mmCIF file of C-alpha atoms in Angstrom:
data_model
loop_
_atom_site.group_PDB
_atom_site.id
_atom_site.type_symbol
_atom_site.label_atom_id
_atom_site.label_comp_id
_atom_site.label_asym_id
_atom_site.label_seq_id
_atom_site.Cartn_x
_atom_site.Cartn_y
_atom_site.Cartn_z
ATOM 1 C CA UNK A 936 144.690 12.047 21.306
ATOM 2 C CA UNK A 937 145.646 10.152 18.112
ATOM 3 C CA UNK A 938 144.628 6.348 17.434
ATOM 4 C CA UNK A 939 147.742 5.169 17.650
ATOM 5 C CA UNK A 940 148.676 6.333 21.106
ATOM 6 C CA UNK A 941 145.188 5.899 22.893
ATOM 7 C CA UNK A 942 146.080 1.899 20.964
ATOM 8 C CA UNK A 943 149.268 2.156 22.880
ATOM 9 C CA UNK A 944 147.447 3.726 26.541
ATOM 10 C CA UNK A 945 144.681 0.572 26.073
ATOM 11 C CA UNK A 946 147.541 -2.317 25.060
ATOM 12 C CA UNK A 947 149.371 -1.247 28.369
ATOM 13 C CA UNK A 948 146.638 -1.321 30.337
ATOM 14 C CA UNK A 949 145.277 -4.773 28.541
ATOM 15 C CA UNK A 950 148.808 -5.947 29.928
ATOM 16 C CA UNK A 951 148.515 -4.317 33.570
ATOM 17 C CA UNK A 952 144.878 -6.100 34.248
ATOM 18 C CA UNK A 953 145.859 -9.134 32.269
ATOM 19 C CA UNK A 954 142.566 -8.483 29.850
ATOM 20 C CA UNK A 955 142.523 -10.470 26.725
ATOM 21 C CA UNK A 956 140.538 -8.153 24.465
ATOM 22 C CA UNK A 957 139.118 -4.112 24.973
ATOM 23 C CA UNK A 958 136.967 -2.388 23.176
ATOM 24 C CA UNK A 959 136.803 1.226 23.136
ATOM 25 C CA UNK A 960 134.482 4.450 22.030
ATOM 26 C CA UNK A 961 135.154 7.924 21.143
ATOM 27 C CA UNK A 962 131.940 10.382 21.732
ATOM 28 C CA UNK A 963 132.568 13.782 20.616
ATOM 29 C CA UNK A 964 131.836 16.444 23.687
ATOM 30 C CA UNK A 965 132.619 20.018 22.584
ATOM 31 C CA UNK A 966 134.784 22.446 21.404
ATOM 32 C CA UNK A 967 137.076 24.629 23.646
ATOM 33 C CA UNK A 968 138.188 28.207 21.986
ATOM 34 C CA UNK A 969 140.432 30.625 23.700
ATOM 35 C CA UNK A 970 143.080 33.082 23.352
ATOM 36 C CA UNK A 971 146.988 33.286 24.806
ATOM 37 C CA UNK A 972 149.539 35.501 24.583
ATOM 38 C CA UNK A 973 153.330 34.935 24.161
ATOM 39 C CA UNK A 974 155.479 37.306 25.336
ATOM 40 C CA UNK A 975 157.768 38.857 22.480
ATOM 41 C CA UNK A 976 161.460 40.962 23.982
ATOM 42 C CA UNK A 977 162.604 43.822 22.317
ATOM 43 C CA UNK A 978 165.885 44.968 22.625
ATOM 44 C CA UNK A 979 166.621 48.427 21.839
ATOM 45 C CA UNK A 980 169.840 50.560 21.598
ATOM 46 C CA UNK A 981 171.091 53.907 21.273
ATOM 47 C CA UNK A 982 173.735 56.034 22.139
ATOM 48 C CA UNK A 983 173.726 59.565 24.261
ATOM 49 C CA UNK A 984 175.468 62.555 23.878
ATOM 50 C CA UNK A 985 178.773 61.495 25.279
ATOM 51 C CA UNK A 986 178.733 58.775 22.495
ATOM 52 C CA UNK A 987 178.219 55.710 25.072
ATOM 53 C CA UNK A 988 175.913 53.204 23.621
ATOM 54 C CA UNK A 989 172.928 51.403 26.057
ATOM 55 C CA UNK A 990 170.460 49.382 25.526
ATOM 56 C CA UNK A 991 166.694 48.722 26.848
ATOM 57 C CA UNK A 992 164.661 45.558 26.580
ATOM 58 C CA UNK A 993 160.395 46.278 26.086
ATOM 59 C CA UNK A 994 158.194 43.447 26.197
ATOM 60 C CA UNK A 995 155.017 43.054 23.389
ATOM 61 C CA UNK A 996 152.945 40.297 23.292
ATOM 62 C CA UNK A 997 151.417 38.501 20.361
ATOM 63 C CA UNK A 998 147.866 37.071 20.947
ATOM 64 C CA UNK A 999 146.934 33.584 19.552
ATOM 65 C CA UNK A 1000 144.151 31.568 19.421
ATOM 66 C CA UNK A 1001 143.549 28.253 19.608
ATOM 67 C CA UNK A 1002 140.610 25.590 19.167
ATOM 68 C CA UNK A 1003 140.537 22.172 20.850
ATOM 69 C CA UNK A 1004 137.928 19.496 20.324
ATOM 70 C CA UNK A 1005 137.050 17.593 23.588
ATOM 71 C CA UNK A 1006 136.121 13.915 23.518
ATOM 72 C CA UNK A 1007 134.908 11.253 26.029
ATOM 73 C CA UNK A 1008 136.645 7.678 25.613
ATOM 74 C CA UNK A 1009 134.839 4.519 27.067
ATOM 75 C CA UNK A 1010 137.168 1.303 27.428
ATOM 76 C CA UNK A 1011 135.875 -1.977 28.294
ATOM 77 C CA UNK A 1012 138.146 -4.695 29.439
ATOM 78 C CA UNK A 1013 137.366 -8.308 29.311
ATOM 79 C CA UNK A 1014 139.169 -9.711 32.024
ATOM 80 C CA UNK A 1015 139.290 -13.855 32.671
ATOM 81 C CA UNK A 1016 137.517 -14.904 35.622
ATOM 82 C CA UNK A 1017 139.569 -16.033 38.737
ATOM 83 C CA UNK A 1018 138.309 -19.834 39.203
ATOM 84 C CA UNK A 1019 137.701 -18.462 43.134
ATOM 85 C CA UNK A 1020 135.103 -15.072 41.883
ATOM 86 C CA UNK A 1021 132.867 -18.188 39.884
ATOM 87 C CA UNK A 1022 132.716 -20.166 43.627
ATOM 88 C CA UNK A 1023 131.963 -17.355 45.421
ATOM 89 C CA UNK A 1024 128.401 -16.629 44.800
ATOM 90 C CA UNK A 1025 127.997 -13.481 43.130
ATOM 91 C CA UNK A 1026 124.581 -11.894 41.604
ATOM 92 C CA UNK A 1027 126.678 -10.830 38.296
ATOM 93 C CA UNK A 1028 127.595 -6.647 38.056
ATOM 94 C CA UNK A 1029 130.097 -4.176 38.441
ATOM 95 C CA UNK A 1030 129.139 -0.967 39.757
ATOM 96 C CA UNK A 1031 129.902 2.476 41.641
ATOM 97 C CA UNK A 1032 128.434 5.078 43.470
ATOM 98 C CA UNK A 1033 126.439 7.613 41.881
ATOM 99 C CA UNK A 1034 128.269 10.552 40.630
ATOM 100 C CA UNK A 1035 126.712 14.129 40.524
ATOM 101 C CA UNK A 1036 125.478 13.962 37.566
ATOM 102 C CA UNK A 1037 123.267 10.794 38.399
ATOM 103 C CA UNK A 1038 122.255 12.661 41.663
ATOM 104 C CA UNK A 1039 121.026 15.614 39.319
ATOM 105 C CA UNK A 1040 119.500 13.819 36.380
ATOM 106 C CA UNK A 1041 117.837 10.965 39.898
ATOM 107 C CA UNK A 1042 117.076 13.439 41.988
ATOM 108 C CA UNK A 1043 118.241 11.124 44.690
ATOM 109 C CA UNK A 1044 121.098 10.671 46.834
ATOM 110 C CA UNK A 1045 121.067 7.016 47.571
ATOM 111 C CA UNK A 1046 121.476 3.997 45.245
ATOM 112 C CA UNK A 1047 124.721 2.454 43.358
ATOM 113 C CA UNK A 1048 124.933 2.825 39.360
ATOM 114 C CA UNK A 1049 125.033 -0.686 37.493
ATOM 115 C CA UNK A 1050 128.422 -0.181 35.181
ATOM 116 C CA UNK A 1051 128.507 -4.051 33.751
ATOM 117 C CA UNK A 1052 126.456 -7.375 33.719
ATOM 118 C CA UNK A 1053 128.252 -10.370 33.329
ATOM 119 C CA UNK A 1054 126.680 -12.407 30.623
ATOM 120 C CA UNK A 1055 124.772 -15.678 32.092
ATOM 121 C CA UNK A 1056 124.949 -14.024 35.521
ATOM 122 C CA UNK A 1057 121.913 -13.964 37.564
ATOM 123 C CA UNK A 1058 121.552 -10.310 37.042
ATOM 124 C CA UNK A 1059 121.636 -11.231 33.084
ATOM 125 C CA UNK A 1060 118.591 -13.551 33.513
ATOM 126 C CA UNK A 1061 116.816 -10.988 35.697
ATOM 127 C CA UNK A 1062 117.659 -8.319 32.847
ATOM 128 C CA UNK A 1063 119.459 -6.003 34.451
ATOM 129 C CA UNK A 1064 121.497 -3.566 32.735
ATOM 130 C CA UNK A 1065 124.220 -1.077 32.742
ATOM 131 C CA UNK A 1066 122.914 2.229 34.150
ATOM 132 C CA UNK A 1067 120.418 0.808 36.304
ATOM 133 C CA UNK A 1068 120.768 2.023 39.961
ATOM 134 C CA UNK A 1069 119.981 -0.394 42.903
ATOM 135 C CA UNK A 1070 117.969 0.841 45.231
ATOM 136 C CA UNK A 1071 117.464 -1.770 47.702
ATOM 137 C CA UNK A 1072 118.041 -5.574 48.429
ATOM 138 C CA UNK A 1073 115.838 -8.007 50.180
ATOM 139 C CA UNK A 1074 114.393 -4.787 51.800
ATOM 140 C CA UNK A 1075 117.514 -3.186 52.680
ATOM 141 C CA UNK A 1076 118.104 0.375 51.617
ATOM 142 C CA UNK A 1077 121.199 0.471 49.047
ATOM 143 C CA UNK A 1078 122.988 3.929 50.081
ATOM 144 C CA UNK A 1079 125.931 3.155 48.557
ATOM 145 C CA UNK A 1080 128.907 0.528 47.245
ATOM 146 C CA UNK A 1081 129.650 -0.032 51.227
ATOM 147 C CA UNK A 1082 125.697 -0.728 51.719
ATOM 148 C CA UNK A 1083 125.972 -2.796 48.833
ATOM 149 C CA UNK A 1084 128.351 -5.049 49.842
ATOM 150 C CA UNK A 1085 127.447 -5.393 53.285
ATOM 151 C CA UNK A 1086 123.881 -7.019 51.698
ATOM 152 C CA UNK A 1087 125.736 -8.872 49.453
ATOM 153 C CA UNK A 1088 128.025 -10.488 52.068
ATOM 154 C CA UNK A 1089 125.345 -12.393 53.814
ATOM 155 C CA UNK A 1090 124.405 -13.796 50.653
ATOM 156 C CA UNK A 1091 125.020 -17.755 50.003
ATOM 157 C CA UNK A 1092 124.401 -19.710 46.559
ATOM 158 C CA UNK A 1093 120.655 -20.634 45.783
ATOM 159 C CA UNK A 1094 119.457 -17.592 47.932
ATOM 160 C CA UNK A 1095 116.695 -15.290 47.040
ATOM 161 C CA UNK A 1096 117.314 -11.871 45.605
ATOM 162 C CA UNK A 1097 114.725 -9.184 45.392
ATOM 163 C CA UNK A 1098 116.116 -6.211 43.917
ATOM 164 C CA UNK A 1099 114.512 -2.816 43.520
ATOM 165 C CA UNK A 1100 116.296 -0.652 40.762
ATOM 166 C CA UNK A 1101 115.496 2.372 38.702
ATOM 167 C CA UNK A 1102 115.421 2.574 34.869
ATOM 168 C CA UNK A 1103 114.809 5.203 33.008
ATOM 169 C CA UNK A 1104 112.804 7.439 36.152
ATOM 170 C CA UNK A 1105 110.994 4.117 36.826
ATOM 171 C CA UNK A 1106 110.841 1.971 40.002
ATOM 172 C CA UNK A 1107 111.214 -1.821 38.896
ATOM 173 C CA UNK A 1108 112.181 -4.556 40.561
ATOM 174 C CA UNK A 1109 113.642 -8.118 39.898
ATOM 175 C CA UNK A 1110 113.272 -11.805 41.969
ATOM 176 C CA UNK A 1111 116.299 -14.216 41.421
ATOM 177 C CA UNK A 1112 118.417 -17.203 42.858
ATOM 178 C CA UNK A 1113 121.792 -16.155 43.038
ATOM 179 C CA UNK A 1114 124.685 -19.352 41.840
#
């Protein structure tokens, strides 16, 4: 993908989620080789004994190659906060489920992946950070997003968080006051 139109792909989408500023990175993954083949027609023509002419088609092909280098792109979006997300008391991330590749690398099933942590958020005081995954809440198993905000739900400003999260193959955990 060229600069200029992955530019163009983040300005529209800057414009669809009303984000003032992204930021973007390119990480190399690998290199895809391969071969195709593109059919060539041959006509051919000659002419029999009683002097008619005819003709034949034959098809060849022509092998190519090709080599494609494969890259990851990560875009953030910085999005204003809605004045009614700030009153609602929130404990500061955006997250998702675990993919396969957390459940391989976790060896677990359960938990939700930590994506972002808004700065002075409760979660940024309690140093959370992105790729953390929650575990459990006030002694409630996190299975997933739904789990997630199901705990979450019940929560109310000034409120007492215990979080249990792994890092790096480590169990931690975290005490806060959510605002």
């Amino acid at each position: 993908m060229t600069v200029s139109c992955l530019q163009n792909e983040i300005t529209y989408f800057c414009k669809q989620k009303g984000a003032r500023v992204a930021i973007y990175s390119k990480k190399y993954t690998d290199t895809r080789n391969g071969i195709y083949s593109v059919p060539l027609i041959n006509n051919h023509y000659y002419t029999d004994s009683n002097g008619y002419m005819h003709s034949y088609n034959t098809t060849s092909y022509i092998a190519n190659s090709y080599s494609v280098n494969r890259y990851n792109y990560d875009v953030y979006f910085f999005v204003p906060y809605n004045q009614s997300y700030i009153k609602v008391p929130k404990i500061g991330i955006e997250f998702r489920d675990l993919d396969s590749a957390d459940r391989i690398k976790l060896q677990r099933n359960t938990g939700i992946c930590v994506d972002v942590v808004y700065e002075n958020s409760p979660a940024f005081f309690a140093n959370l950070s992105r790729g953390d995954v929650i575990i459990e809440i006030n002694g409630e198993n996190i299975l997933n997003v739904d789990t997630y905000r199901s705990v979450t739900s019940k929560l109310s400003a000034d409120d007492s968080v215990e979080i249990k999260y792994i890092r790096n193959g480590k169990e931690e955990k975290a005490e806060f006051k959510i605002f």
